[in-house]
Amino acid sequence: MSGIINFNVMQIENVIDEDLIYTITTKTQFSGHETHKKLILLLDYVSKKYLEDFKCLDEGFYWETRDENLLKKTFAKQTNLIDSFMSSIEMIPIKEDENIEDYLIKIAENTMKKEENEEQDLPKLNLEQENEYKKMKLSLEHDVFFSENKNSNLPAEIEGQFLDYVMNFEILYKNAKQISVYNKIGKPEFKAADALDDEEINIELERIEALMHNNNLTLDVICDYEDEDRLLYKFITEELFDHKIDDINIPDMITHFIYEEFHPNNEYDIENACTDFIEMFLNTKSDMYEKYHSKDVINHEVLNNFRSLFKKFKIKYYKFGDITISDDIAKATFVIDFFGKTKGLETKIVYSGNGEMTFKHEHGYWYVQNVILPIVD
């Protein structure tokens, strides 16, 4: 979208200014605030339906606030400035030895000084309105999505601080350059893991982790590993040091690396997926299973029919068993003892025995394929 005047001027001058050619301006001061309001609403509709990367700078502040009273007062202020400027020209004639530029500057300064003495501050936005403006700005300029839930109990002051933090991050992220972790922490000297004994490894790992912490970086480990200090030191110096990150510095913002995101622990992921599915399946107080997982597994009809017979389940004993993994297929076993209460009755029906689940690895996750519970004699 290009303003025709800008486009014609650039054609004549044979110079294309990228910032100017896609900029359109219009003055609505003499059309009145109602026309200005209609124009803003039109731009709002057109920009959302047809345009990308659209920005509107509204000197009437109606685009940002939708505050008609503020728009009227802004128009009134500008009208008063124009009237005051014209009045000053009529009241203060130009001197014979005064050039037109100096004269106009003098008139403008006199007008502004007069305005400062008489001006009443425009009404300020309250915290809730400021937050809505910040959200609009983040959505338009950085494609940040906000839930439309209006029932948040978060205090407006805290929400404002959070939105300021997000805005600061988005601005820094947009202009951030890539840097390696090694360069980020100052390119410290270090020795290869194989050249250090166990005691030296412990000392060097603490030193490197302290350097990372001082630069707002940290490494988390979910699982326990044999000879863990050596494993982590080797990982940091041989892999993580070369990892590229955005060079962003925001106070109190820490970049967390998780070892298992670089080296997935399949056994851990499968055990948790197995446990989570069982707990979710036997939790009738939550609708999580019905909404999101009731059709996940191949034998879901059998499982769902069984589940529908009971109003409540309780797990008395559960122990995870063994895992076998073959390429992208895995099988997990477990032992479980639980009971269910049928609808309309207080009778408990106990189910106890061995169970198993099969999984398929896709898109970096282990998805449940089939579930066998000790529910059939």
Short mmCIF file of C-alpha atoms in Angstrom, two decimals:
data_model
loop_
_atom_site.label_atom_id
_atom_site.label_comp_id
_atom_site.label_asym_id
_atom_site.label_seq_id
_atom_site.Cartn_x
_atom_site.Cartn_y
_atom_site.Cartn_z
CA MET A 1 0.00 0.00 0.00
CA SER A 2 1.56 3.26 -1.14
CA GLY A 3 0.42 6.87 -1.01
CA ILE A 4 0.03 8.13 -4.58
CA ILE A 5 1.79 11.44 -3.85
CA ASN A 6 4.82 9.68 -2.34
CA PHE A 7 4.87 7.25 -5.23
CA ASN A 8 4.78 9.99 -7.87
CA VAL A 9 7.47 12.06 -6.17
CA MET A 10 9.77 9.07 -5.96
CA GLN A 11 9.19 8.25 -9.61
CA ILE A 12 10.15 11.77 -10.56
CA GLU A 13 13.23 11.76 -8.33
CA ASN A 14 14.02 8.16 -9.27
CA VAL A 15 14.77 7.35 -5.62
CA ILE A 16 12.81 4.75 -3.66
CA ASP A 17 12.69 5.33 0.10
CA GLU A 18 11.33 2.10 1.64
CA ASP A 19 10.23 3.86 4.83
CA LEU A 20 8.40 6.63 2.99
CA ILE A 21 6.81 4.83 0.06
CA TYR A 22 4.65 2.65 2.30
CA THR A 23 3.62 5.53 4.56
CA ILE A 24 0.32 7.32 4.12
CA THR A 25 -0.70 10.36 6.15
CA THR A 26 -3.87 12.35 6.29
CA LYS A 27 -5.04 15.31 8.35
CA THR A 28 -8.49 15.20 9.89
CA GLN A 29 -8.32 18.29 12.11
CA PHE A 30 -10.71 20.30 9.95
CA SER A 31 -13.07 17.35 9.34
CA GLY A 32 -14.01 16.97 12.99
CA HIS A 33 -13.69 14.17 15.51
CA GLU A 34 -16.64 12.18 14.11
CA THR A 35 -14.94 11.82 10.72
CA HIS A 36 -11.68 10.95 12.47
CA LYS A 37 -13.47 8.26 14.49
CA LYS A 38 -15.04 6.72 11.36
CA LEU A 39 -11.67 6.69 9.60
CA ILE A 40 -10.03 4.87 12.51
CA LEU A 41 -12.78 2.24 12.61
CA LEU A 42 -12.43 1.75 8.84
CA LEU A 43 -8.66 1.31 9.16
CA ASP A 44 -9.19 -1.16 11.99
CA TYR A 45 -11.48 -3.30 9.84
CA VAL A 46 -9.34 -3.11 6.69
CA SER A 47 -6.06 -3.82 8.49
CA LYS A 48 -7.38 -6.95 10.23
CA LYS A 49 -9.08 -8.34 7.13
CA TYR A 50 -6.66 -7.48 4.34
CA LEU A 51 -3.30 -6.19 5.55
CA GLU A 52 -0.13 -7.48 7.21
CA ASP A 53 2.44 -5.53 9.20
CA PHE A 54 0.06 -2.56 9.50
CA LYS A 55 0.86 0.24 11.94
CA CYS A 56 -1.28 3.26 12.75
CA LEU A 57 0.00 6.33 14.57
CA ASP A 58 -3.01 8.31 15.72
CA GLU A 59 -2.39 11.78 17.13
CA GLY A 60 -5.98 11.70 18.39
CA PHE A 61 -5.22 8.53 20.41
CA TYR A 62 -8.51 6.94 19.33
CA TRP A 63 -6.76 4.01 17.59
CA GLU A 64 -5.07 3.03 20.84
CA THR A 65 -7.79 3.82 23.39
CA ARG A 66 -11.21 3.96 21.64
CA ASP A 67 -11.86 6.80 24.08
CA GLU A 68 -14.20 9.26 22.33
CA ASN A 69 -13.97 11.83 25.13
CA LEU A 70 -10.18 11.85 24.83
CA LEU A 71 -10.51 12.25 21.05
CA LYS A 72 -12.84 15.24 21.47
CA LYS A 73 -10.49 16.91 23.96
CA THR A 74 -7.49 16.30 21.70
CA PHE A 75 -9.35 17.91 18.78
CA ALA A 76 -10.32 20.82 21.01
CA LYS A 77 -6.71 21.26 22.11
CA GLN A 78 -5.43 21.32 18.53
CA THR A 79 -8.19 23.74 17.50
CA ASN A 80 -7.26 26.05 20.36
CA LEU A 81 -3.60 25.92 19.28
CA ILE A 82 -4.51 26.88 15.70
CA ASP A 83 -6.84 29.64 16.85
CA SER A 84 -4.23 30.92 19.29
CA PHE A 85 -1.57 30.91 16.56
CA MET A 86 -3.81 32.90 14.20
CA SER A 87 -4.72 35.30 17.01
CA SER A 88 -1.03 35.87 17.76
CA ILE A 89 -0.37 36.70 14.12
CA GLU A 90 -3.16 39.27 14.22
CA MET A 91 -2.05 40.74 17.54
CA ILE A 92 1.73 40.75 16.92
CA PRO A 93 2.70 42.23 13.56
CA ILE A 94 6.01 41.39 11.89
CA LYS A 95 8.79 43.94 12.36
CA GLU A 96 10.42 45.63 9.38
CA ASP A 97 13.85 44.11 10.04
CA GLU A 98 12.48 40.67 10.96
CA ASN A 99 12.59 37.80 8.46
CA ILE A 100 9.56 35.56 8.10
CA GLU A 101 11.24 32.46 9.63
CA ASP A 102 12.22 34.25 12.85
CA TYR A 103 8.78 35.82 13.03
CA LEU A 104 6.95 32.48 12.76
CA ILE A 105 9.25 30.88 15.37
CA LYS A 106 8.49 33.75 17.72
CA ILE A 107 4.75 33.39 17.16
CA ALA A 108 4.94 29.62 17.71
CA GLU A 109 6.90 30.03 20.95
CA ASN A 110 4.43 32.61 22.17
CA THR A 111 1.54 30.30 21.32
CA MET A 112 3.07 27.32 23.13
CA LYS A 113 3.91 29.40 26.20
CA LYS A 114 0.35 30.64 26.31
CA GLU A 115 -0.95 27.10 25.90
CA GLU A 116 1.24 25.81 28.72
CA ASN A 117 -0.14 28.45 31.05
CA GLU A 118 -3.76 27.73 30.17
CA GLU A 119 -3.69 24.04 29.34
CA GLN A 120 -5.38 21.52 31.55
CA ASP A 121 -3.89 18.05 31.36
CA LEU A 122 -5.77 15.60 29.20
CA PRO A 123 -7.34 12.78 31.22
CA LYS A 124 -4.88 9.98 31.89
CA LEU A 125 -5.73 6.35 31.24
CA ASN A 126 -6.32 4.18 34.27
CA LEU A 127 -4.21 1.04 34.75
CA GLU A 128 -6.75 -1.28 33.10
CA GLN A 129 -6.96 0.97 30.01
CA GLU A 130 -3.17 1.24 29.83
CA ASN A 131 -2.92 -2.56 29.93
CA GLU A 132 -5.44 -2.93 27.10
CA TYR A 133 -3.41 -0.44 25.06
CA LYS A 134 -0.21 -2.40 25.78
CA LYS A 135 -1.90 -5.64 24.70
CA MET A 136 -3.11 -4.01 21.48
CA LYS A 137 0.38 -2.73 20.76
CA LEU A 138 1.93 -6.15 21.40
CA SER A 139 -0.65 -7.84 19.18
CA LEU A 140 -0.22 -5.38 16.30
CA GLU A 141 3.56 -5.02 16.41
CA HIS A 142 4.72 -8.44 17.62
CA ASP A 143 1.82 -10.86 16.94
CA VAL A 144 1.51 -11.65 20.65
CA PHE A 145 -1.70 -13.56 21.39
CA PHE A 146 -3.74 -12.83 24.51
CA SER A 147 -6.64 -14.90 25.80
CA GLU A 148 -10.01 -13.15 25.72
CA ASN A 149 -10.75 -14.33 29.26
CA LYS A 150 -11.76 -11.20 31.18
CA ASN A 151 -12.05 -12.92 34.57
CA SER A 152 -8.39 -12.69 35.55
CA ASN A 153 -7.75 -11.89 39.19
CA LEU A 154 -4.30 -10.54 38.41
CA PRO A 155 -3.91 -6.99 39.80
CA ALA A 156 -3.69 -4.37 37.04
CA GLU A 157 -0.35 -3.08 38.34
CA ILE A 158 1.24 -6.56 38.20
CA GLU A 159 -0.27 -7.23 34.77
CA GLY A 160 1.17 -3.90 33.55
CA GLN A 161 4.65 -4.86 34.78
CA PHE A 162 4.34 -8.22 33.03
CA LEU A 163 3.26 -6.56 29.76
CA ASP A 164 6.21 -4.13 30.00
CA TYR A 165 8.49 -7.14 30.47
CA VAL A 166 7.02 -8.87 27.41
CA MET A 167 7.35 -5.70 25.32
CA ASN A 168 10.98 -5.28 26.37
CA PHE A 169 11.69 -8.91 25.50
CA GLU A 170 9.99 -8.68 22.09
CA ILE A 171 11.97 -5.56 21.17
CA LEU A 172 15.25 -7.16 22.23
CA TYR A 173 14.37 -10.46 20.55
CA LYS A 174 13.52 -8.73 17.28
CA ASN A 175 16.97 -7.14 17.15
CA ALA A 176 18.93 -9.94 18.80
CA LYS A 177 21.98 -11.51 17.21
CA GLN A 178 22.93 -15.16 17.56
CA ILE A 179 25.80 -16.01 19.87
CA SER A 180 27.29 -19.28 21.09
CA VAL A 181 26.99 -20.22 24.76
CA TYR A 182 30.78 -20.29 24.93
CA ASN A 183 31.06 -16.68 23.71
CA LYS A 184 28.16 -15.64 25.94
CA ILE A 185 30.00 -16.67 29.11
CA GLY A 186 33.24 -14.97 28.05
CA LYS A 187 35.15 -17.77 26.27
CA PRO A 188 36.70 -19.26 29.42
CA GLU A 189 39.67 -21.60 29.31
CA PHE A 190 38.79 -25.24 29.97
CA LYS A 191 40.26 -28.73 29.70
CA ALA A 192 38.82 -31.75 27.95
CA ALA A 193 36.90 -34.11 30.21
CA ASP A 194 39.29 -36.98 29.47
CA ALA A 195 42.20 -34.93 30.83
CA LEU A 196 40.59 -34.51 34.27
CA ASP A 197 40.20 -36.94 37.13
CA ASP A 198 36.95 -37.18 39.11
CA GLU A 199 37.92 -34.55 41.68
CA GLU A 200 39.05 -32.10 39.00
CA ILE A 201 35.84 -32.73 37.05
CA ASN A 202 33.75 -31.74 40.08
CA ILE A 203 35.73 -28.51 40.57
CA GLU A 204 35.66 -27.56 36.89
CA LEU A 205 31.95 -28.31 36.55
CA GLU A 206 31.18 -25.99 39.47
CA ARG A 207 33.33 -23.27 37.89
CA ILE A 208 31.66 -23.53 34.48
CA GLU A 209 28.17 -23.64 36.01
CA ALA A 210 28.99 -20.52 38.05
CA LEU A 211 30.08 -18.71 34.87
CA MET A 212 26.83 -19.73 33.20
CA HIS A 213 24.81 -18.57 36.19
CA ASN A 214 26.57 -15.20 36.18
CA ASN A 215 25.42 -14.80 32.57
CA ASN A 216 21.83 -15.88 33.30
CA LEU A 217 22.24 -19.39 31.88
CA THR A 218 21.61 -22.65 33.69
CA LEU A 219 21.51 -26.36 32.91
CA ASP A 220 18.77 -28.53 34.43
CA VAL A 221 18.82 -32.32 34.61
CA ILE A 222 15.61 -34.27 35.11
CA CYS A 223 16.97 -37.79 35.61
CA ASP A 224 19.81 -39.30 37.61
CA TYR A 225 22.81 -40.64 35.72
CA GLU A 226 25.88 -42.69 36.53
CA ASP A 227 29.02 -40.56 36.87
CA GLU A 228 26.77 -37.54 36.36
CA ASP A 229 29.35 -34.77 36.92
CA ARG A 230 31.61 -36.11 34.17
CA LEU A 231 28.63 -36.63 31.86
CA LEU A 232 27.45 -33.04 32.33
CA TYR A 233 30.91 -31.49 32.07
CA LYS A 234 31.48 -33.39 28.84
CA PHE A 235 28.08 -32.32 27.53
CA ILE A 236 28.63 -28.64 28.37
CA THR A 237 32.13 -28.36 26.94
CA GLU A 238 31.62 -30.54 23.87
CA GLU A 239 28.03 -29.69 22.88
CA LEU A 240 26.41 -26.86 24.79
CA PHE A 241 29.33 -24.48 24.27
CA ASP A 242 28.66 -24.60 20.51
CA HIS A 243 24.90 -24.15 20.88
CA LYS A 244 23.63 -20.82 19.48
CA ILE A 245 21.23 -18.61 21.45
CA ASP A 246 19.75 -15.14 21.07
CA ASP A 247 22.02 -12.55 22.66
CA ILE A 248 19.39 -10.99 24.94
CA ASN A 249 20.12 -9.43 28.30
CA ILE A 250 17.13 -8.78 30.53
CA PRO A 251 17.58 -8.55 34.31
CA ASP A 252 16.35 -11.66 36.16
CA MET A 253 15.59 -13.50 32.90
CA ILE A 254 17.36 -16.87 32.93
CA THR A 255 17.75 -19.15 29.94
CA HIS A 256 17.24 -22.77 31.02
CA PHE A 257 18.75 -25.66 29.11
CA ILE A 258 17.47 -29.17 29.86
CA TYR A 259 19.89 -32.01 29.30
CA GLU A 260 17.10 -34.37 28.26
CA GLU A 261 16.03 -32.03 25.46
CA PHE A 262 19.43 -32.64 23.87
CA HIS A 263 19.60 -36.32 24.87
CA PRO A 264 16.06 -37.63 25.39
CA ASN A 265 15.65 -40.24 28.12
CA ASN A 266 13.18 -42.58 26.46
CA GLU A 267 12.73 -44.79 29.52
CA TYR A 268 11.83 -41.79 31.66
CA ASP A 269 9.43 -40.37 29.05
CA ILE A 270 7.65 -43.71 28.54
CA GLU A 271 7.29 -44.38 32.27
CA ASN A 272 5.75 -40.95 32.80
CA ALA A 273 3.47 -41.29 29.78
CA CYS A 274 2.27 -44.65 31.09
CA THR A 275 1.60 -43.36 34.61
CA ASP A 276 -0.06 -40.18 33.37
CA PHE A 277 -2.44 -42.06 31.09
CA ILE A 278 -3.56 -44.45 33.84
CA GLU A 279 -4.15 -41.63 36.34
CA MET A 280 -6.05 -39.63 33.76
CA PHE A 281 -8.13 -42.62 32.64
CA LEU A 282 -9.16 -43.48 36.21
CA ASN A 283 -9.91 -39.88 37.20
CA THR A 284 -13.64 -39.43 36.60
CA LYS A 285 -13.74 -36.06 38.37
CA SER A 286 -11.84 -34.44 35.50
CA ASP A 287 -13.05 -34.18 31.90
CA MET A 288 -9.46 -34.15 30.60
CA TYR A 289 -9.68 -37.72 29.33
CA GLU A 290 -13.01 -37.26 27.54
CA LYS A 291 -11.95 -34.01 25.91
CA TYR A 292 -8.47 -34.88 24.74
CA HIS A 293 -7.61 -38.58 25.02
CA SER A 294 -10.74 -40.71 24.74
CA LYS A 295 -9.86 -41.71 21.17
CA ASP A 296 -6.07 -41.82 21.41
CA VAL A 297 -5.57 -45.59 21.60
CA ILE A 298 -6.49 -48.31 19.16
CA ASN A 299 -8.74 -50.13 21.65
CA HIS A 300 -10.39 -46.96 22.94
CA GLU A 301 -13.93 -48.31 22.50
CA VAL A 302 -13.34 -51.17 24.95
CA LEU A 303 -11.68 -48.83 27.45
CA ASN A 304 -14.37 -46.16 27.15
CA ASN A 305 -17.21 -48.67 27.58
CA PHE A 306 -15.54 -49.98 30.74
CA ARG A 307 -14.93 -46.48 32.09
CA SER A 308 -18.54 -45.42 31.49
CA LEU A 309 -19.83 -48.11 33.88
CA PHE A 310 -18.30 -46.47 36.93
CA LYS A 311 -18.76 -43.18 38.72
CA LYS A 312 -15.49 -43.40 40.63
CA PHE A 313 -12.15 -45.23 40.64
CA LYS A 314 -9.39 -45.46 43.23
CA ILE A 315 -5.88 -46.81 42.73
CA LYS A 316 -4.75 -48.89 45.72
CA TYR A 317 -1.41 -50.01 44.28
CA TYR A 318 0.59 -49.24 41.16
CA LYS A 319 4.13 -50.19 40.20
CA PHE A 320 5.79 -49.61 36.88
CA GLY A 321 7.56 -52.63 35.41
CA ASP A 322 9.83 -53.07 32.40
CA ILE A 323 10.33 -51.25 29.11
CA THR A 324 11.38 -52.70 25.78
CA ILE A 325 12.21 -50.32 22.92
CA SER A 326 12.70 -51.26 19.29
CA ASP A 327 13.33 -48.28 17.01
CA ASP A 328 10.17 -46.15 17.25
CA ILE A 329 8.02 -48.78 19.02
CA ALA A 330 8.03 -49.44 22.76
CA LYS A 331 6.17 -51.62 25.25
CA ALA A 332 5.83 -50.97 28.97
CA THR A 333 4.48 -53.30 31.67
CA PHE A 334 3.05 -52.51 35.09
CA VAL A 335 1.17 -54.02 38.02
CA ILE A 336 -1.99 -52.32 39.24
CA ASP A 337 -4.65 -52.83 41.89
CA PHE A 338 -7.69 -50.56 41.76
CA PHE A 339 -11.41 -50.59 42.40
CA GLY A 340 -14.40 -48.90 40.82
CA LYS A 341 -17.79 -47.90 42.19
CA THR A 342 -20.66 -48.39 39.80
CA LYS A 343 -23.26 -45.71 39.19
CA GLY A 344 -26.16 -45.88 41.64
CA LEU A 345 -24.43 -48.40 43.89
CA GLU A 346 -21.81 -48.26 46.62
CA THR A 347 -20.45 -51.70 45.73
CA LYS A 348 -16.73 -51.80 45.00
CA ILE A 349 -15.47 -53.95 42.16
CA VAL A 350 -11.76 -54.74 42.47
CA TYR A 351 -9.43 -55.19 39.52
CA SER A 352 -5.91 -56.39 40.08
CA GLY A 353 -3.11 -57.81 37.97
CA ASN A 354 -0.65 -57.07 35.17
CA GLY A 355 -1.10 -54.49 32.47
CA GLU A 356 0.82 -53.18 29.50
CA MET A 357 0.95 -50.30 27.04
CA THR A 358 2.49 -49.94 23.63
CA PHE A 359 3.86 -46.64 22.31
CA LYS A 360 4.93 -45.15 19.00
CA HIS A 361 7.54 -42.39 18.75
CA GLU A 362 6.49 -39.49 16.52
CA HIS A 363 7.51 -35.82 16.35
CA GLY A 364 9.75 -36.19 19.39
CA TYR A 365 7.09 -37.74 21.66
CA TRP A 366 5.95 -41.22 22.71
CA TYR A 367 2.25 -41.64 21.92
CA VAL A 368 0.11 -44.37 23.51
CA GLN A 369 -1.07 -46.93 20.96
CA ASN A 370 -2.71 -49.73 22.91
CA VAL A 371 -3.65 -50.20 26.58
CA ILE A 372 -4.29 -53.51 28.33
CA LEU A 373 -5.70 -53.38 31.87
CA PRO A 374 -6.60 -56.36 34.11
CA ILE A 375 -10.32 -55.74 33.58
CA VAL A 376 -11.26 -59.01 31.86
CA ASP A 377 -11.16 -62.40 33.58
#
